[in-house]
Coordinates of C-alpha atoms in Angstrom, one line a residue:
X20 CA 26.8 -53.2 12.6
X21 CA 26.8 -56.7 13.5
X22 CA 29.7 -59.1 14.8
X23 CA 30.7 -57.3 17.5
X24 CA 29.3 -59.2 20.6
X25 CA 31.0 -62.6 21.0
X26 CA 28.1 -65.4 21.5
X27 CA 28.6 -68.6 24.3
X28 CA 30.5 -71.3 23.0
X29 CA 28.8 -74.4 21.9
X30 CA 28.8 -77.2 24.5
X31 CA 31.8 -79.5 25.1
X32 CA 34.3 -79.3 28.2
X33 CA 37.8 -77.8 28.1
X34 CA 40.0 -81.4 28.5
X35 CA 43.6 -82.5 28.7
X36 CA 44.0 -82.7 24.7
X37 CA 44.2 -78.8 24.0
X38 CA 46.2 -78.6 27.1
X39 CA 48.6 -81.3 25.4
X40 CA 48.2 -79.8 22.3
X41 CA 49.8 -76.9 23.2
X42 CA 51.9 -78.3 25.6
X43 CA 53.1 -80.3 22.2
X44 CA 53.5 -77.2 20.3
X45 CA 56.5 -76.3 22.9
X46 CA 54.5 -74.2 25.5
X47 CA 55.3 -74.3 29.2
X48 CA 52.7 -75.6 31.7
X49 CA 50.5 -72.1 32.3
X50 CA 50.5 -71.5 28.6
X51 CA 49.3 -75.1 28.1
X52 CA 46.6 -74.3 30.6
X53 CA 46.4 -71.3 28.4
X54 CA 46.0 -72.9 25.4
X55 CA 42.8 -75.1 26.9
X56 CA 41.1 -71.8 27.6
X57 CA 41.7 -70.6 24.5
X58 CA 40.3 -73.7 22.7
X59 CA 36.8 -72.8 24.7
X60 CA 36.6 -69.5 22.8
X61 CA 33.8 -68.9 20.3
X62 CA 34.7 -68.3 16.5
X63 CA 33.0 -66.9 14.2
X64 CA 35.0 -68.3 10.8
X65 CA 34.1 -67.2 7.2
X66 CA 35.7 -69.7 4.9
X67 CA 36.0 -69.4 0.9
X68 CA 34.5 -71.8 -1.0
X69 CA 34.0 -72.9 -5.0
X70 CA 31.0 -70.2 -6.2
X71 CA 28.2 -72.1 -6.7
X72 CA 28.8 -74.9 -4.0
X73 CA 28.4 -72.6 -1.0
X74 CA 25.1 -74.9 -0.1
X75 CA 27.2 -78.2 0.1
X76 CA 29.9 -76.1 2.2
X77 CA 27.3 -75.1 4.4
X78 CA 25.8 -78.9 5.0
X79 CA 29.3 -80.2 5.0
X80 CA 30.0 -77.4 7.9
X81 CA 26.4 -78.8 9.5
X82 CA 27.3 -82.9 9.0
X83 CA 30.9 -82.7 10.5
X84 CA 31.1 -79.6 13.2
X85 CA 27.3 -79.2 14.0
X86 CA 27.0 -75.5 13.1
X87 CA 24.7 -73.8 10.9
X88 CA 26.6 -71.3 8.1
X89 CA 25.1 -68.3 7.0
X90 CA 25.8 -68.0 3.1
X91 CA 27.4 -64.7 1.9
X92 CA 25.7 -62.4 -0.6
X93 CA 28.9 -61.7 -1.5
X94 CA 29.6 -65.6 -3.5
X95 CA 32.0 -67.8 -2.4
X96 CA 32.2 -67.2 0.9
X97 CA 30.3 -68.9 4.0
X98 CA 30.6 -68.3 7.3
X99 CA 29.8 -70.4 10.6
X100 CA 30.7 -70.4 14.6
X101 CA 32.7 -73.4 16.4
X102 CA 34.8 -73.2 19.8
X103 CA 38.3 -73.0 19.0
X104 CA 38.8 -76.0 20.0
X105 CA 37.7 -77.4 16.8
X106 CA 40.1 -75.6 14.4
X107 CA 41.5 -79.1 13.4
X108 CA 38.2 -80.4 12.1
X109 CA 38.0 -77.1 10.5
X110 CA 41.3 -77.2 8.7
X111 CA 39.6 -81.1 7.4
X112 CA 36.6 -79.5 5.8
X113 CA 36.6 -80.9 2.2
X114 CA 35.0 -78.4 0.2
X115 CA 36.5 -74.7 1.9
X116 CA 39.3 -73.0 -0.4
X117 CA 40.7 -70.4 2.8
X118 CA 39.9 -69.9 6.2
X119 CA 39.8 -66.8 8.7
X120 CA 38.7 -65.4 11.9
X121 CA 36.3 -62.9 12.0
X122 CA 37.0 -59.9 13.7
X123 CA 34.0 -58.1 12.7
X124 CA 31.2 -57.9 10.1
X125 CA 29.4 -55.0 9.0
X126 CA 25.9 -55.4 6.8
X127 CA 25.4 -52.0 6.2
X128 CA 28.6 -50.2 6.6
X129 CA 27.4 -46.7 5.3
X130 CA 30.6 -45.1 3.3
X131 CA 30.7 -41.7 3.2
X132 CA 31.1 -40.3 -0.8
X133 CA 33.9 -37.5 -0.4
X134 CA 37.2 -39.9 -0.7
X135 CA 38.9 -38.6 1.7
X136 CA 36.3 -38.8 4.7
X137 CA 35.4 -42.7 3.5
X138 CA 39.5 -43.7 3.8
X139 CA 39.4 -42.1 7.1
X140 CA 36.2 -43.7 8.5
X141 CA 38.2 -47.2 7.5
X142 CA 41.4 -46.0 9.6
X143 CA 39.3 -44.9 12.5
X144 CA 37.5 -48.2 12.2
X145 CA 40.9 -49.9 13.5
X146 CA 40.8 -48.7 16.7
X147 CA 36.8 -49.7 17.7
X148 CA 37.8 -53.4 16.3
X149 CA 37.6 -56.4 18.7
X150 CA 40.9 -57.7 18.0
X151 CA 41.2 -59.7 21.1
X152 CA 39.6 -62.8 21.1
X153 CA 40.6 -63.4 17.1
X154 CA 44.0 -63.0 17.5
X155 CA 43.8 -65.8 20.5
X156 CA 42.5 -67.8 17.8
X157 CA 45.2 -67.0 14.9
X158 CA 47.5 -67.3 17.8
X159 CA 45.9 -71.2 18.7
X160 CA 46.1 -71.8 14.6
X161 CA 49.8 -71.2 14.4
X162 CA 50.0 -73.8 17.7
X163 CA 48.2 -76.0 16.0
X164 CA 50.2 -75.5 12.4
X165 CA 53.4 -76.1 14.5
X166 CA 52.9 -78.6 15.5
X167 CA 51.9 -80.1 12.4
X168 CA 55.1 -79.5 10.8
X169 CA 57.2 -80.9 13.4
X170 CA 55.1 -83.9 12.7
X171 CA 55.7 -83.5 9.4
X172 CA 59.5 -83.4 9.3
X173 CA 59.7 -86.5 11.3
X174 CA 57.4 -88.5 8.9
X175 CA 59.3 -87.6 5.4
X176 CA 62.4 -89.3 7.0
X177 CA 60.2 -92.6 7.2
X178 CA 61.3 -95.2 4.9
X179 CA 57.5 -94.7 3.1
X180 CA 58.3 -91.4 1.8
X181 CA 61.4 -92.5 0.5
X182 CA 60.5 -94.3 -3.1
X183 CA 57.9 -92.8 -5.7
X184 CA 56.8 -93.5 -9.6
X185 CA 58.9 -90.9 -11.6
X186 CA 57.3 -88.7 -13.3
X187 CA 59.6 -86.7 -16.2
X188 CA 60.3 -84.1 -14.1
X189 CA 56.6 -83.3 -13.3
X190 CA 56.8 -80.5 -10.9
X191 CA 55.7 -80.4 -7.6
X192 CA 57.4 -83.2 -4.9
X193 CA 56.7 -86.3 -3.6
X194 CA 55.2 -85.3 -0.1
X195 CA 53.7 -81.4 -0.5
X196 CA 50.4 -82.9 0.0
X197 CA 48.5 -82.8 3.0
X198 CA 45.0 -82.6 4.2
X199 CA 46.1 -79.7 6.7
X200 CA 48.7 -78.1 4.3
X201 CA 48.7 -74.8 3.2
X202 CA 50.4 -75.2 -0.1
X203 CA 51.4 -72.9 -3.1
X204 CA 48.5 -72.8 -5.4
X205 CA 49.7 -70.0 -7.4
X206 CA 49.3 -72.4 -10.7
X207 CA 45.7 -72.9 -10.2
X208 CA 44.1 -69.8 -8.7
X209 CA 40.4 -69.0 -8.1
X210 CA 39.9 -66.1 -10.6
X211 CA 37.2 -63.7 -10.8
X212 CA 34.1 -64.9 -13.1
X213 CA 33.7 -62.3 -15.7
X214 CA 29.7 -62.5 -16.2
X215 CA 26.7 -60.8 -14.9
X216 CA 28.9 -59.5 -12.0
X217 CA 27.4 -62.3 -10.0
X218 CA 30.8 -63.0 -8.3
X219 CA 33.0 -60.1 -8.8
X220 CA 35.1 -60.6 -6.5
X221 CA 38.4 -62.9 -5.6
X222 CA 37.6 -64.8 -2.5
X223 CA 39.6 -64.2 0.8
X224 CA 42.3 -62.3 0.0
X225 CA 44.1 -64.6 -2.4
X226 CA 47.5 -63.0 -2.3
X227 CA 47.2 -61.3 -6.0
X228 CA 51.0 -63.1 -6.3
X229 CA 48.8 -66.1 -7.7
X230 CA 48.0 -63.7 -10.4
X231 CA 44.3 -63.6 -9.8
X232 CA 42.7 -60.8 -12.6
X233 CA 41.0 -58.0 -11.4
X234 CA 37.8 -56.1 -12.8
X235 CA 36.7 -52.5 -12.6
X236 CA 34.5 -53.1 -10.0
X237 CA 36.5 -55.9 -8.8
X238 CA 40.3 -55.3 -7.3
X239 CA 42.3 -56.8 -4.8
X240 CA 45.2 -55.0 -3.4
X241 CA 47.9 -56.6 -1.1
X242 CA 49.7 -53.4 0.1
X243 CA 52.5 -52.6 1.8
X244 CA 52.2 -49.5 4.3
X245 CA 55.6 -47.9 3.9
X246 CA 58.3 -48.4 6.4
X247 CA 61.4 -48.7 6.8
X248 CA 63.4 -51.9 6.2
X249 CA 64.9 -53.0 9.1
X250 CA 67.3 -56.2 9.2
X251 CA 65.8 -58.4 6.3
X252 CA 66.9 -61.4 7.8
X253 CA 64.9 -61.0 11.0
X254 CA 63.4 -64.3 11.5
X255 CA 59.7 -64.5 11.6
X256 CA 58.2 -63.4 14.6
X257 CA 57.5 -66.9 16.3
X258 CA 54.8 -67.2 14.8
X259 CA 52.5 -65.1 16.7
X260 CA 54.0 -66.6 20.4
X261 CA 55.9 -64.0 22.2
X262 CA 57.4 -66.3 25.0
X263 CA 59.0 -65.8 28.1
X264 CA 61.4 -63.2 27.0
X265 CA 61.4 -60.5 24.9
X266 CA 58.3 -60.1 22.6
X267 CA 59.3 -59.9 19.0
X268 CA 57.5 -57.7 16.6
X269 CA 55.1 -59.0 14.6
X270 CA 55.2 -58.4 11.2
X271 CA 50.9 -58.3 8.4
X272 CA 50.0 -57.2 5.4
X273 CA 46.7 -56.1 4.6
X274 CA 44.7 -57.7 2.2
X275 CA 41.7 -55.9 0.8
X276 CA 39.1 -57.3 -1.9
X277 CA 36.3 -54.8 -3.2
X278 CA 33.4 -55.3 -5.1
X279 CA 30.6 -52.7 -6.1
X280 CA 31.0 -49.3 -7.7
X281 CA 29.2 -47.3 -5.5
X282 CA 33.1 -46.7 -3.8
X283 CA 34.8 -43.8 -4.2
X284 CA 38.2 -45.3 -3.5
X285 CA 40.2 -48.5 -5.4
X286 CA 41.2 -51.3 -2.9
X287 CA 44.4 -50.2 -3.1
X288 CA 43.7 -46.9 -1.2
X289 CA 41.9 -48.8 1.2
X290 CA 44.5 -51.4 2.2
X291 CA 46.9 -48.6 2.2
X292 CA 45.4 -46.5 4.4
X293 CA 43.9 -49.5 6.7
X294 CA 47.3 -51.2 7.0
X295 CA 48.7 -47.6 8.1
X296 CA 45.9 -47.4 11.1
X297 CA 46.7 -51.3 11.8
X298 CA 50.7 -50.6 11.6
X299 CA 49.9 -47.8 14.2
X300 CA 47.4 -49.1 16.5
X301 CA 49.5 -52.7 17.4
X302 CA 53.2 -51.2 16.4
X303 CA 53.6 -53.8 13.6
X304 CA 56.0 -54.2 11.2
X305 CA 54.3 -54.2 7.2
X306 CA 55.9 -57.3 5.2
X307 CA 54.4 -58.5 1.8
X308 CA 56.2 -61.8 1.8
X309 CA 57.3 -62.9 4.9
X310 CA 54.3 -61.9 7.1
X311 CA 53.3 -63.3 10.1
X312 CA 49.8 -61.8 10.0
X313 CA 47.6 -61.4 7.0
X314 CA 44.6 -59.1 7.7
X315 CA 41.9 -59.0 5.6
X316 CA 39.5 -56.5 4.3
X317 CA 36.5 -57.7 2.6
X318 CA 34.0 -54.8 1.1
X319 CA 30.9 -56.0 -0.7
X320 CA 28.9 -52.8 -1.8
X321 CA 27.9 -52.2 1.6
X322 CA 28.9 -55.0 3.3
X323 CA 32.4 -55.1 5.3
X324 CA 34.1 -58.2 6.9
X325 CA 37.3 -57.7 8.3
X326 CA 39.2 -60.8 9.0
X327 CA 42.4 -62.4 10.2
X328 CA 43.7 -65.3 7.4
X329 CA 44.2 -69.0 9.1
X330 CA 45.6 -70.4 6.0
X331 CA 48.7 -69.4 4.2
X332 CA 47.5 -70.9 1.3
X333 CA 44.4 -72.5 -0.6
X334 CA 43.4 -76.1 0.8
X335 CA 42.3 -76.6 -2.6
X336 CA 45.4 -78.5 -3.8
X337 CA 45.4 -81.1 -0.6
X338 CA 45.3 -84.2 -2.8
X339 CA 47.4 -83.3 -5.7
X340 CA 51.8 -83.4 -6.0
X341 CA 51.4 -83.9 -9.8
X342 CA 50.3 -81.2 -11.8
X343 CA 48.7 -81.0 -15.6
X344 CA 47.7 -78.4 -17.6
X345 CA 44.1 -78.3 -15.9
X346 CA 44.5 -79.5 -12.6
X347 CA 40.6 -79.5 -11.0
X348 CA 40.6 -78.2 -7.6
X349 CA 40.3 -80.9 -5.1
X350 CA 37.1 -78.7 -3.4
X351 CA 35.7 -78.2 -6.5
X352 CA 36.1 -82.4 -7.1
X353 CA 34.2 -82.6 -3.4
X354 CA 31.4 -80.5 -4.4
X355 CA 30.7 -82.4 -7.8
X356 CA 30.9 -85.8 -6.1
X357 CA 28.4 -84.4 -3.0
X358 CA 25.8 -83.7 -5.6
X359 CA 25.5 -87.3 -7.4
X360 CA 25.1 -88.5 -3.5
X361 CA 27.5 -92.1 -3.4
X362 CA 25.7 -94.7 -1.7
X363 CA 28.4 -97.4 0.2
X364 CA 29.9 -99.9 -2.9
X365 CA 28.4 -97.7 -5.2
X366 CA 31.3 -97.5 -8.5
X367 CA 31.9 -94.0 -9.3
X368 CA 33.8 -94.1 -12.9
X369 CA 35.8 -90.7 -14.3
X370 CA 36.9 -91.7 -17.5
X371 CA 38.7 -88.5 -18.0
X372 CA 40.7 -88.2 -15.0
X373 CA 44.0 -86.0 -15.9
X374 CA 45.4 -86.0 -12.5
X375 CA 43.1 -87.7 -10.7
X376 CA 41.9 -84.6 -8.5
X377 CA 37.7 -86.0 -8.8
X378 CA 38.5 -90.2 -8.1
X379 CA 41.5 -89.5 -5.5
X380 CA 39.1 -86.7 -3.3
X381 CA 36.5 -89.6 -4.0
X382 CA 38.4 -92.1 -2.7
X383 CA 39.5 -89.7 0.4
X384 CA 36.1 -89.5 1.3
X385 CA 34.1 -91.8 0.2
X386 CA 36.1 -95.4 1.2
X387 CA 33.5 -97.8 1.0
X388 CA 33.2 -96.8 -2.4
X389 CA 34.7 -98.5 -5.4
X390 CA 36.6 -95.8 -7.9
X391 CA 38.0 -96.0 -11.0
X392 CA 40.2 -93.3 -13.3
X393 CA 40.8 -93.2 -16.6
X394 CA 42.1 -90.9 -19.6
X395 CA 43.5 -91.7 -23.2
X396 CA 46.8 -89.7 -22.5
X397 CA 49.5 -91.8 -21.0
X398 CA 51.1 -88.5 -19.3
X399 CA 48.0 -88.1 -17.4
X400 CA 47.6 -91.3 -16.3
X401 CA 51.3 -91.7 -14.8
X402 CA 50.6 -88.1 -13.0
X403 CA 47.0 -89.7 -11.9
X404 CA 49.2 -92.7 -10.6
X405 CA 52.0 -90.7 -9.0
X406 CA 49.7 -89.0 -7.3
X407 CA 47.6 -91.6 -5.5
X408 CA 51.5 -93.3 -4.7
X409 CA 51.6 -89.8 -2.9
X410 CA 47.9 -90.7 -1.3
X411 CA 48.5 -94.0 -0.1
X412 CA 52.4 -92.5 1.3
X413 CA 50.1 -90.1 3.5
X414 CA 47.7 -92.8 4.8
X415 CA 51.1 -95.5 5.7
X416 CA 52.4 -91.9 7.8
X417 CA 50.0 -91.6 9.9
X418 CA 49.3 -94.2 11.5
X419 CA 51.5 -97.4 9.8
X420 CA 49.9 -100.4 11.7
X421 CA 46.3 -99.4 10.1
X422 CA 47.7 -98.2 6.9
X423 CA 45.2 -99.5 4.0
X424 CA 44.7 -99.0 0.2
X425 CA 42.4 -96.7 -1.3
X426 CA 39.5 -97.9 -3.4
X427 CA 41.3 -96.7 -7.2
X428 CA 42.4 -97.8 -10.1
X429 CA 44.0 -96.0 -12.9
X430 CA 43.6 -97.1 -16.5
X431 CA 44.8 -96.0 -20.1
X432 CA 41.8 -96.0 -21.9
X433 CA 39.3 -94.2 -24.6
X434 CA 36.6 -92.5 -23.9
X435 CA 34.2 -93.4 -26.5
X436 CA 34.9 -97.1 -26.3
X437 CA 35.4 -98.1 -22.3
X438 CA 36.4 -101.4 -21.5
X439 CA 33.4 -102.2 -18.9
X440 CA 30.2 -104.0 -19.0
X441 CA 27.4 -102.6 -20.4
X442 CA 24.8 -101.0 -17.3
X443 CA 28.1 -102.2 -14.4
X444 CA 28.7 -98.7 -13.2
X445 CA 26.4 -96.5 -10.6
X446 CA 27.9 -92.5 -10.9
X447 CA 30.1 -91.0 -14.0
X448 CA 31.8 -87.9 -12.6
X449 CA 34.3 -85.9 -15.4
X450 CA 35.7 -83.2 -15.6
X451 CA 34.8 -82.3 -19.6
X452 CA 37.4 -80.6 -22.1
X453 CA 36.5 -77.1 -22.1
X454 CA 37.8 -76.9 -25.3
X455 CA 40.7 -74.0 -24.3
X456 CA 43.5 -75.7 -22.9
X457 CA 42.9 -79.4 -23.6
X458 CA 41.3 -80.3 -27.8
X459 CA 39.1 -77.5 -29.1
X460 CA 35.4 -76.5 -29.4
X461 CA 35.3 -78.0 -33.0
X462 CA 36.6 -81.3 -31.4
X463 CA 34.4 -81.6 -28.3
X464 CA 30.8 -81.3 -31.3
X465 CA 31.8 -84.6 -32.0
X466 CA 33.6 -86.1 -28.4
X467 CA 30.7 -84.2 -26.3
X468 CA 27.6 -87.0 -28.1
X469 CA 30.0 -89.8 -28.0
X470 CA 31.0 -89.2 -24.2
X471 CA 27.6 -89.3 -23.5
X472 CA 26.4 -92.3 -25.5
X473 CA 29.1 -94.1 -24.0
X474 CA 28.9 -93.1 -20.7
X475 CA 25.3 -94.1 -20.5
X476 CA 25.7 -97.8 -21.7
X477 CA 28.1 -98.3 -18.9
X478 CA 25.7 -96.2 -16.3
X479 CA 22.4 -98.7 -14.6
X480 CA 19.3 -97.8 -16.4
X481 CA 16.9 -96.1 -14.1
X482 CA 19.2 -95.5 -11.0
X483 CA 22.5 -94.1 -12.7
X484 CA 23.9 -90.7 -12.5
X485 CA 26.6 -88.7 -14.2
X486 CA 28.0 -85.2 -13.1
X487 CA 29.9 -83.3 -15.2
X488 CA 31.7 -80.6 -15.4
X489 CA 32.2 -77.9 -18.5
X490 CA 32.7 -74.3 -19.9
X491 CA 31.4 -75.4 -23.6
X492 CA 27.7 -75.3 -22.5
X493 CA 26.5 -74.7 -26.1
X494 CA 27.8 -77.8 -27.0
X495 CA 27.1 -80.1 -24.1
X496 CA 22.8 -78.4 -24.6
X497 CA 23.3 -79.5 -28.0
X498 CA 24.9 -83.2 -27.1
X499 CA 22.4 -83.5 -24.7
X500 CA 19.3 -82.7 -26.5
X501 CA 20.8 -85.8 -28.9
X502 CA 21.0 -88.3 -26.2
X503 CA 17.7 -87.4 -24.6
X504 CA 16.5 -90.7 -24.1
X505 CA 18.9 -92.0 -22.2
X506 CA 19.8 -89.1 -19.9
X507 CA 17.8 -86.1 -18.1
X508 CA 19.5 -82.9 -16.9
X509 CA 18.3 -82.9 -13.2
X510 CA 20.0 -80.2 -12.1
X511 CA 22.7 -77.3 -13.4
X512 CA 25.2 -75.5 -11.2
X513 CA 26.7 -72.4 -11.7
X514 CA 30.6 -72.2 -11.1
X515 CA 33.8 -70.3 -11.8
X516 CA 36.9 -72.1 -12.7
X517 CA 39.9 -69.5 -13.4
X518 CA 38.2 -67.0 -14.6
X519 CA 35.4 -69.0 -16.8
X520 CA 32.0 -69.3 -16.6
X521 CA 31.0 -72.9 -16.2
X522 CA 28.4 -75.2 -15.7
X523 CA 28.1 -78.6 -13.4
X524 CA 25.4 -81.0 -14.8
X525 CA 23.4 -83.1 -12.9
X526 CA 22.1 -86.0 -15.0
X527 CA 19.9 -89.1 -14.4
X528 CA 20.0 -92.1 -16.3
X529 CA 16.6 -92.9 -18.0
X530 CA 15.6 -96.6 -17.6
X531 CA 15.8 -97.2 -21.9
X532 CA 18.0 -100.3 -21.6
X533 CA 21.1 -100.3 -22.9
X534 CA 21.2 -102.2 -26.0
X535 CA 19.2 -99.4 -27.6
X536 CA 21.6 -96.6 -26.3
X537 CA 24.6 -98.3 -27.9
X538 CA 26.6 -96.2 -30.6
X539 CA 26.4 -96.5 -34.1
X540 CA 29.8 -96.2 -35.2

């Protein structure tokens, strides 16, 4: 078993901004002084993270907090250490899904084969746990997300968040974004890929509410440990903060994802009889839906991670208040514009933006950049529009006297017939038509050799890049083996995308000129 022993905190002095942080939050003095202890602690977070992109997770994690992340066997999941005091900067990673403490980790939890004995084990397994210290950091999370949404309140009745592009009743409001925000991502969930049983698992206890599918050897089980009912319109339990008077109950849910068939229980059974031992051992109250603490159990074939959530819900859908049909995931968007590398004033073109996830998480991160979106459906571009209004609304909030544009534009166009100069753009990055939800295979055998031809007489010769995104990888091998001379697959990454088996291409631009790449038609 590892994970038990807590190591020293990385470097950096306790100061007067967690003490004012929590003071902030609504604590008294001693809890403020509290609350700069607590930010000293050392925590070991695992975070969830678009399968295939756990190496740009883990040099994101290295750039911006200065730890090194071990990457999971179990894909999809990293996991790093950083004082508590640096939960904000953690919230502000770009390419994690969810986030949670670790309470402990177990490489080769030996599970015993009678039933019976193996759900025991788990229950005893509650009691030897060091709950302590990760709970101080849940409880310096929910501070931290109070205080957030009191900030929050006070900006939407600015004038700024007033006015906004309508959008036909496009769901999803004007100010859900946030960088911070835990919002509902039920219509886009991480599913479980389906081949090879390479990732058969849902990362971090996505509550199955976002109707995540499960495998045989896959399943995740959110379960109730029966109770009783008692007053269902007991407020939540302050969020973890007992204060000076009486200390409310808390109320959790267990969690549990398994992978492997060497089990001889479901996950179901094992949140079940966990979530009885965890009900028992802190006198909780069990609530699916309005929980104050999710715990999570993560079982891996041998491997065992249990965990306290620190979001509520993905990260993944930060950028976005407009939804289409096939919304990319903002995290995913991160990890495809990481691998073509953007140089400052580079101009990174997506000339099939739908909503705009790729160029706004582009523009997000990469300002000194010059982006530009575009799709030949006039719906998508309003919802690409509407939601960089919603952008820009979140940059004039925070801080109004610095508030500047972002680096996009938004353009009706067509694909196979852009309107820029020939060899005038640095990085293509697209999101492809599977072919599913959006067109259809038979469409994309003639749109796959077209995007591509087109794509590279606007890309430099020689120094141009595209990444793109599909599921229809028979078709794109077969595109690509057409346009040979003016691109070269550098590099392939494997990723899930609701359930499907996809593929992010790296290509370089050959230095054929232009004039010789040009379209027949």
């Amino acid at each position: 078993a590892s994970g038990g022993g807590r190591p020293p905190a990385l470097s950096g002095q306790p100061g007067m901004a967690e003490a004012e942080a929590a003071g902030d939050a609504g604590l008294g003095p001693a809890a403020a002084r509290e609350g700069a202890e607590l930010a000293e602690l050392a925590a070991v977070i695992g975070a969830t993270v678009p399968t295939g992109f756990e190496q740009t997770a883990a040099e994101e994690v290295r750039e911006k907090l200065g730890s090194a992340s071990r990457i999971s066997k179990d894909r999809g999941k990293i996991y790093f250490e950083v004082p508590a005091r640096s939960l904000p900067q953690v919230h502000r990673l770009r390419s994690v899904d969810n986030l949670f403490v670790v309470v402990q980790e177990f490489k080769d939890y030996q599970f015993k084969e009678n039933k019976e004995d193996a759900l025991k084990d788990l229950e005893d397994l509650v009691k030897k746990l060091p709950w302590t210290d990760p709970l101080k950091v849940w409880e310096l999370n929910n501070s931290l997300k109070k205080k957030k949404t009191k900030r929050k309140k006070h900006n939407l009745q600015s004038p700024a968040s007033r006015g906004k592009l309508s959008d036909g009743g496009e769901e999803g409001g004007a100010d859900q974004n946030n960088t911070n925000d835990q919002e509902d991502c039920a219509q886009n969930p991480v599913a479980v890929e389906p081949t090879g049983g390479q990732d058969t698992k849902n990362p971090q206890g996505v509550p199955s509410r976002n109707g995540v599918g499960e495998e045989e050897d896959n399943e995740q089980s959110d379960v109730k440990v029966e109770v009783q009912a008692s007053s269902e319109n007991e407020s939540k339990a302050g969020e973890g903060q007992t204060g000076e008077g009486e200390a409310k109950v808390l109320r959790f849910r267990v969690t549990c994802n398994r992978a492997g068939d060497k089990h001889s229980f479901t996950s179901n059974e094992a949140a079940r009889d966990f979530g009885g031992a965890v009900q028992e051992h802190f006198q909780w109250k069990a609530d699916m839906t309005n929980f104050d603490v999710e715990v999570l159990l993560n079982i891996h074939n041998n491997e065992v991670v249990v965990g306290i959530a620190l979001t509520e819900e993905s990260l993944h859908r930060r950028n976005i208040t407009h939804f289409g049909p096939t919304t990319l995931r903002s995290t995913l968007a991160y990890g495809m514009l990481r691998l073509c590398d953007p140089q400052p004033t580079d101009i990174i073109v997506d000339p099939m933006c739908g909503t705009g996830a790729i160029p706004i998480e582009g523009a997000a991160e990469w300002p000194c950049c010059y982006h530009i979106a575009g799709d030949n459906n006039p719906q998508a571009v309003k919802r690409a529009a509407n939601n960089i209004s919603s952008l820009l609304r979140k940059n004039e909030s925070k801080d109004s006297s610095t508030a500047l544009g972002v680096p996009l534009d938004v353009i009706q166009w067509d694909i196979c017939n852009l309107p820029l100069r020939t060899g005038s753009v640095d990085i293509v990055v697209t999101d492809m038509p599977f072919g599913k939800r959006i067109g259809s295979k038979k469409k994309n055998w003639d749109l796959y050799p077209a995007c591509l031809m087109e794509m590279g007489r606007i890309c430099t010769p020689g120094t141009g890049r595209a990444v793109l995104l599909t599921q229809d990888k028979k078709c794109f091998a077969k595109a690509l083996s057409r346009v040979g001379h003016i691109w070269r697959r550098a590099q392939t990454v494997w990723v899930n995308v609701g359930g499907l088996h996809a593929a992010v291409y790296l290509l370089r631009r050959t230095s054929e000129p232009a004039q010789d790449a040009r379209p027949s038609w």
